[in-house]
Coordinates of C-alpha atoms in Angstrom, one line a residue:
M54 CA 85.9 94.8 48.1
T55 CA 89.0 92.9 48.3
G56 CA 90.0 92.5 44.8
A57 CA 88.6 91.8 41.6
E58 CA 87.6 87.8 42.6
T59 CA 86.8 88.5 46.6
T60 CA 84.2 90.8 47.5
L61 CA 82.8 91.0 51.3
R62 CA 79.8 91.1 52.9
P63 CA 77.6 91.1 56.0
M64 CA 77.2 87.2 57.2
Q65 CA 74.0 85.6 57.2
A66 CA 72.6 82.6 58.7
G67 CA 73.1 80.5 55.4
D68 CA 77.0 81.2 55.9
L69 CA 76.9 79.1 59.0
P70 CA 77.9 75.7 57.6
A71 CA 80.7 77.1 55.7
M72 CA 82.2 79.2 58.6
H73 CA 82.2 75.7 60.5
R74 CA 83.8 73.9 57.7
L75 CA 86.6 76.7 57.9
A76 CA 87.1 76.1 61.8
R77 CA 87.1 72.5 61.1
R78 CA 89.6 73.0 58.5
M79 CA 92.1 75.3 60.9
S80 CA 91.5 72.5 63.9
W81 CA 89.4 74.7 65.6
P82 CA 87.2 72.8 68.4
H83 CA 83.9 74.8 67.3
R84 CA 80.8 72.8 67.0
A85 CA 78.0 73.3 64.6
E86 CA 76.4 74.7 67.5
D87 CA 78.8 76.7 69.0
C88 CA 79.1 78.6 65.3
A89 CA 75.5 79.4 65.7
Q90 CA 75.6 81.0 69.0
L91 CA 78.7 83.0 68.3
F92 CA 76.9 84.5 64.9
A93 CA 73.4 84.6 66.8
L94 CA 75.0 87.0 69.6
G95 CA 76.9 89.1 67.3
A96 CA 77.4 89.7 63.7
G97 CA 80.1 89.0 61.1
T98 CA 81.5 89.7 57.7
V99 CA 82.2 87.3 54.9
A100 CA 84.7 86.8 52.0
V101 CA 83.4 85.4 49.2
E102 CA 85.0 84.5 45.7
A103 CA 83.5 84.9 42.3
S104 CA 83.0 81.3 42.0
G105 CA 80.7 81.5 45.2
A106 CA 83.1 79.8 47.6
T107 CA 83.9 81.4 51.3
A108 CA 87.3 82.4 51.3
G109 CA 87.1 83.6 55.1
V110 CA 84.8 84.8 57.8
G111 CA 85.2 87.3 60.9
L112 CA 82.6 87.6 63.8
R113 CA 82.2 90.9 66.3
W114 CA 80.1 91.6 69.5
S115 CA 79.0 95.1 70.5
F116 CA 78.7 95.4 74.5
G117 CA 77.5 99.2 74.9
D118 CA 80.6 101.0 74.1
V119 CA 82.9 98.2 73.8
G120 CA 82.9 94.9 71.6
T121 CA 85.1 92.1 70.9
I122 CA 86.3 90.6 67.6
G123 CA 87.0 86.9 67.0
L124 CA 86.6 83.8 65.0
V125 CA 88.6 85.3 62.2
L126 CA 89.1 82.4 59.7
V127 CA 90.8 82.4 56.1
A128 CA 91.0 79.4 54.2
P129 CA 94.4 77.9 54.1
E130 CA 94.6 78.2 50.3
R131 CA 93.5 81.9 50.4
Q132 CA 96.1 83.1 53.1
G133 CA 98.4 86.0 52.3
R134 CA 96.3 87.8 50.0
G135 CA 95.1 90.4 52.5
I136 CA 91.7 88.8 53.1
G137 CA 92.4 88.8 56.8
R138 CA 93.3 92.6 57.0
A139 CA 90.3 93.3 54.8
L140 CA 87.9 91.2 57.1
M141 CA 89.4 92.8 60.4
A142 CA 89.3 96.4 58.3
T143 CA 85.7 95.8 58.4
L144 CA 84.8 94.3 61.6
I145 CA 86.5 97.4 63.1
A146 CA 84.7 100.0 61.0
D147 CA 81.4 98.1 61.7
S148 CA 82.2 98.4 65.4
G149 CA 82.1 102.3 65.1
S150 CA 83.6 104.3 68.3
R151 CA 83.8 101.4 70.4
A152 CA 86.7 100.0 72.1
L153 CA 87.8 96.7 71.0
M154 CA 89.3 93.9 72.8
L155 CA 90.5 90.4 70.9
N156 CA 92.7 87.4 71.7
A157 CA 95.4 86.9 69.1
T158 CA 97.1 83.9 68.1
A159 CA 101.0 84.4 67.4
E160 CA 100.2 84.3 63.6
G161 CA 97.5 87.0 64.1
L162 CA 99.5 89.4 66.3
P163 CA 101.7 91.5 63.4
L164 CA 98.4 92.3 61.6
Y165 CA 96.5 93.4 64.6
E166 CA 99.3 95.6 65.6
K167 CA 99.4 97.0 62.2
L168 CA 95.5 97.7 62.9
G169 CA 96.1 99.8 66.3
F170 CA 95.8 97.2 68.5
R171 CA 98.2 96.8 71.7
A172 CA 99.2 93.7 73.6
T173 CA 98.0 94.1 77.4
G174 CA 98.3 90.5 78.5
L175 CA 98.1 86.7 78.3
V176 CA 95.6 84.3 78.5
R177 CA 96.5 80.5 79.0
Q178 CA 94.3 77.6 77.8
H179 CA 94.1 74.9 80.3
Q180 CA 92.6 71.6 79.3
G181 CA 92.6 67.9 79.8
R182 CA 90.5 64.9 80.0
L183 CA 88.7 64.3 83.1
A184 CA 87.3 61.1 84.7
E185 CA 83.7 60.9 86.1
A186 CA 83.7 62.4 89.6
P187 CA 87.3 63.3 89.5
T188 CA 89.8 63.3 92.6
L189 CA 90.8 66.8 92.7
P190 CA 93.6 68.8 94.5
P191 CA 92.8 70.7 97.8
V192 CA 90.5 73.5 97.6
P193 CA 90.1 76.5 99.9
A194 CA 87.5 77.0 102.5
V195 CA 85.0 79.0 100.6
V196 CA 81.1 78.8 100.7
V197 CA 79.8 77.8 97.2
R198 CA 76.7 76.6 96.2
R199 CA 74.6 76.3 92.8
A200 CA 72.9 79.2 91.2
Q201 CA 69.3 79.7 91.5
P202 CA 67.3 81.5 88.7
A203 CA 66.8 84.1 91.4
D204 CA 70.5 84.6 91.1
H205 CA 71.2 85.8 87.3
A206 CA 70.4 89.1 87.3
A207 CA 72.9 89.3 90.3
L208 CA 75.3 87.4 88.1
S209 CA 75.1 89.9 85.0
T210 CA 75.7 92.8 87.4
L211 CA 79.1 90.8 88.6
D212 CA 80.0 90.0 85.4
A213 CA 79.5 93.4 84.0
A214 CA 81.3 95.1 87.0
A215 CA 84.5 92.6 86.3
F216 CA 84.3 92.9 82.4
G217 CA 83.7 96.6 82.1
A218 CA 80.3 96.6 80.4
D219 CA 77.3 95.1 80.4
R220 CA 76.8 91.7 78.9
S221 CA 73.2 90.8 80.0
A222 CA 72.2 89.4 76.7
L223 CA 75.3 87.1 76.5
M224 CA 75.1 85.8 80.3
C225 CA 71.2 85.2 79.8
R226 CA 72.3 82.9 77.0
L227 CA 75.2 81.1 78.6
L228 CA 73.3 80.8 81.9
A229 CA 70.2 79.3 79.9
D230 CA 72.5 76.7 77.8
G231 CA 74.8 75.8 81.2
E232 CA 75.1 75.6 85.1
A233 CA 76.3 78.3 87.6
W234 CA 77.8 78.2 90.8
V235 CA 78.2 81.3 93.1
V236 CA 80.2 82.0 95.7
D237 CA 77.7 82.5 98.7
R238 CA 77.9 85.7 101.1
A239 CA 74.7 85.9 103.5
G240 CA 72.7 84.4 100.8
Q241 CA 74.1 87.0 98.2
P242 CA 76.5 85.9 95.2
A243 CA 79.8 87.6 95.6
G244 CA 81.5 85.7 92.5
F245 CA 80.3 82.8 89.8
A246 CA 81.5 80.4 87.4
V247 CA 79.6 78.7 84.6
L248 CA 80.0 75.2 83.1
R249 CA 78.8 74.7 79.5
A250 CA 79.0 72.5 76.5
F251 CA 81.6 73.8 74.1
G252 CA 83.9 72.3 71.5
R253 CA 85.5 69.0 72.2
G254 CA 83.6 68.7 75.8
M255 CA 82.8 71.4 78.3
I256 CA 84.1 74.7 79.2
I257 CA 84.2 76.3 82.5
G258 CA 83.6 80.7 81.8
P259 CA 83.3 83.2 82.5
I260 CA 84.6 82.8 86.3
V261 CA 84.3 86.2 88.1
A262 CA 85.4 86.3 91.9
P263 CA 86.9 88.6 94.4
S264 CA 90.3 86.1 94.9
E265 CA 92.0 83.6 93.6
D266 CA 90.7 81.5 96.5
E267 CA 86.9 82.0 95.5
A268 CA 88.0 81.4 91.7
I269 CA 89.5 78.0 92.7
A270 CA 86.5 76.9 94.8
L271 CA 84.3 77.9 92.0
V272 CA 86.2 75.8 89.2
A273 CA 86.4 72.8 91.7
A274 CA 82.8 73.0 91.9
A275 CA 81.9 72.9 88.6
A276 CA 84.6 70.4 87.7
R277 CA 83.4 67.8 89.8
T278 CA 79.9 67.9 88.4
A279 CA 81.4 68.2 84.6
P280 CA 80.7 64.6 82.7
S281 CA 83.4 62.7 82.1
G282 CA 85.4 63.7 78.9
V283 CA 87.6 67.1 78.0
L284 CA 87.2 70.1 80.0
R285 CA 88.8 73.5 79.2
V286 CA 89.2 76.7 81.2
D287 CA 90.8 80.1 79.5
I288 CA 92.2 82.2 82.2
P289 CA 94.8 85.3 82.8
A290 CA 98.2 84.2 82.7
E291 CA 98.8 86.2 85.9
A292 CA 96.2 83.8 87.8
E293 CA 99.3 81.6 88.8
R294 CA 97.5 79.9 91.9
L295 CA 94.6 78.7 89.6
A296 CA 97.0 77.8 87.1
G297 CA 98.7 75.8 89.4
W298 CA 95.5 74.1 90.8
L299 CA 94.4 73.3 87.0
T300 CA 97.7 72.0 86.5
V301 CA 97.5 69.4 89.4
A302 CA 93.9 68.5 88.7
G303 CA 94.9 67.1 85.0
L304 CA 94.4 70.1 83.3
P305 CA 97.9 71.9 82.0
A306 CA 98.0 75.0 79.8
I307 CA 98.2 73.7 76.1
D308 CA 98.0 77.2 74.6
T309 CA 98.6 81.1 74.9
V310 CA 96.9 84.0 73.3
T311 CA 97.7 87.6 73.8
I312 CA 94.9 90.1 74.7
M313 CA 94.9 92.8 72.5
M314 CA 93.2 96.2 73.0
R315 CA 92.2 99.1 70.7
G316 CA 90.8 102.3 72.3
N317 CA 90.5 102.6 75.9
W318 CA 88.6 99.7 77.8
P319 CA 86.8 100.4 81.0
A320 CA 88.5 99.5 84.3
A321 CA 87.0 96.6 86.2
Q322 CA 85.5 97.5 89.3
K323 CA 87.7 97.4 92.5
G324 CA 87.2 93.8 94.4
L325 CA 86.5 91.6 91.3
R326 CA 88.4 90.1 88.7
R327 CA 87.7 88.2 85.8
F328 CA 89.7 84.7 86.3
G329 CA 88.2 82.9 83.4
L330 CA 86.8 84.0 80.1
A331 CA 83.4 83.3 78.6
L332 CA 85.3 82.0 75.5
Q333 CA 88.5 83.7 73.8
A334 CA 86.1 85.4 71.4
W335 CA 84.0 87.3 74.1
G336 CA 86.5 88.0 76.5

């Protein structure tokens, strides 16, 4: 309960059209299909007014002992009434004892700090419009090939090692919806990147690799086969060489969000890094 006129309840599939409308009002790029996928892999909370109108939504995802929170939206005319705080408090409570991660806009950061989140880094959103068969900058000499179904279990293992928790169900969905490339070492995947449809075009992520050379090679392989149009990659700010390569390729940084943690996040295994997010909502 957030007030006499607004109540909170668990999100249901029937709330997806309202969530999509809110995302569009906030100029977020999510398609109806993206909203459906996000909900299918997680759970949500809805703020509903006495009239039945949806005032806000928020989603959460659980990956073993950790979780992420994202797509927290409040209708513009309902902001400033505590709805966002109430949604966040419910999402945190429903996550139990899990360590939590989210990617915060500048507007949301003060609220998240009050709720116990701490800033741990930055993510740059690189985005641009590529032509068909684009001319790309030089790429490091790395052996990259298309992933095969037999590689999928290994890709989930690599993702878990870099993310800090098993996301097999998420990876299964992303690999079913998209196409992946792998760094090949003696026939075995040592890194990967996934290309799939999202928002206004395509997105590359997650990207997991031992170094930036491999990450650049993976992104280049995916970009070469992406259809013409908008291409997006969300990368950690410290990946400066990858950022430079993306900028020269026509994918400059257009936005920055702050990585925030609540609780103790598991460390990634040595030798692997996340160079690209699956999505800002999922990390």
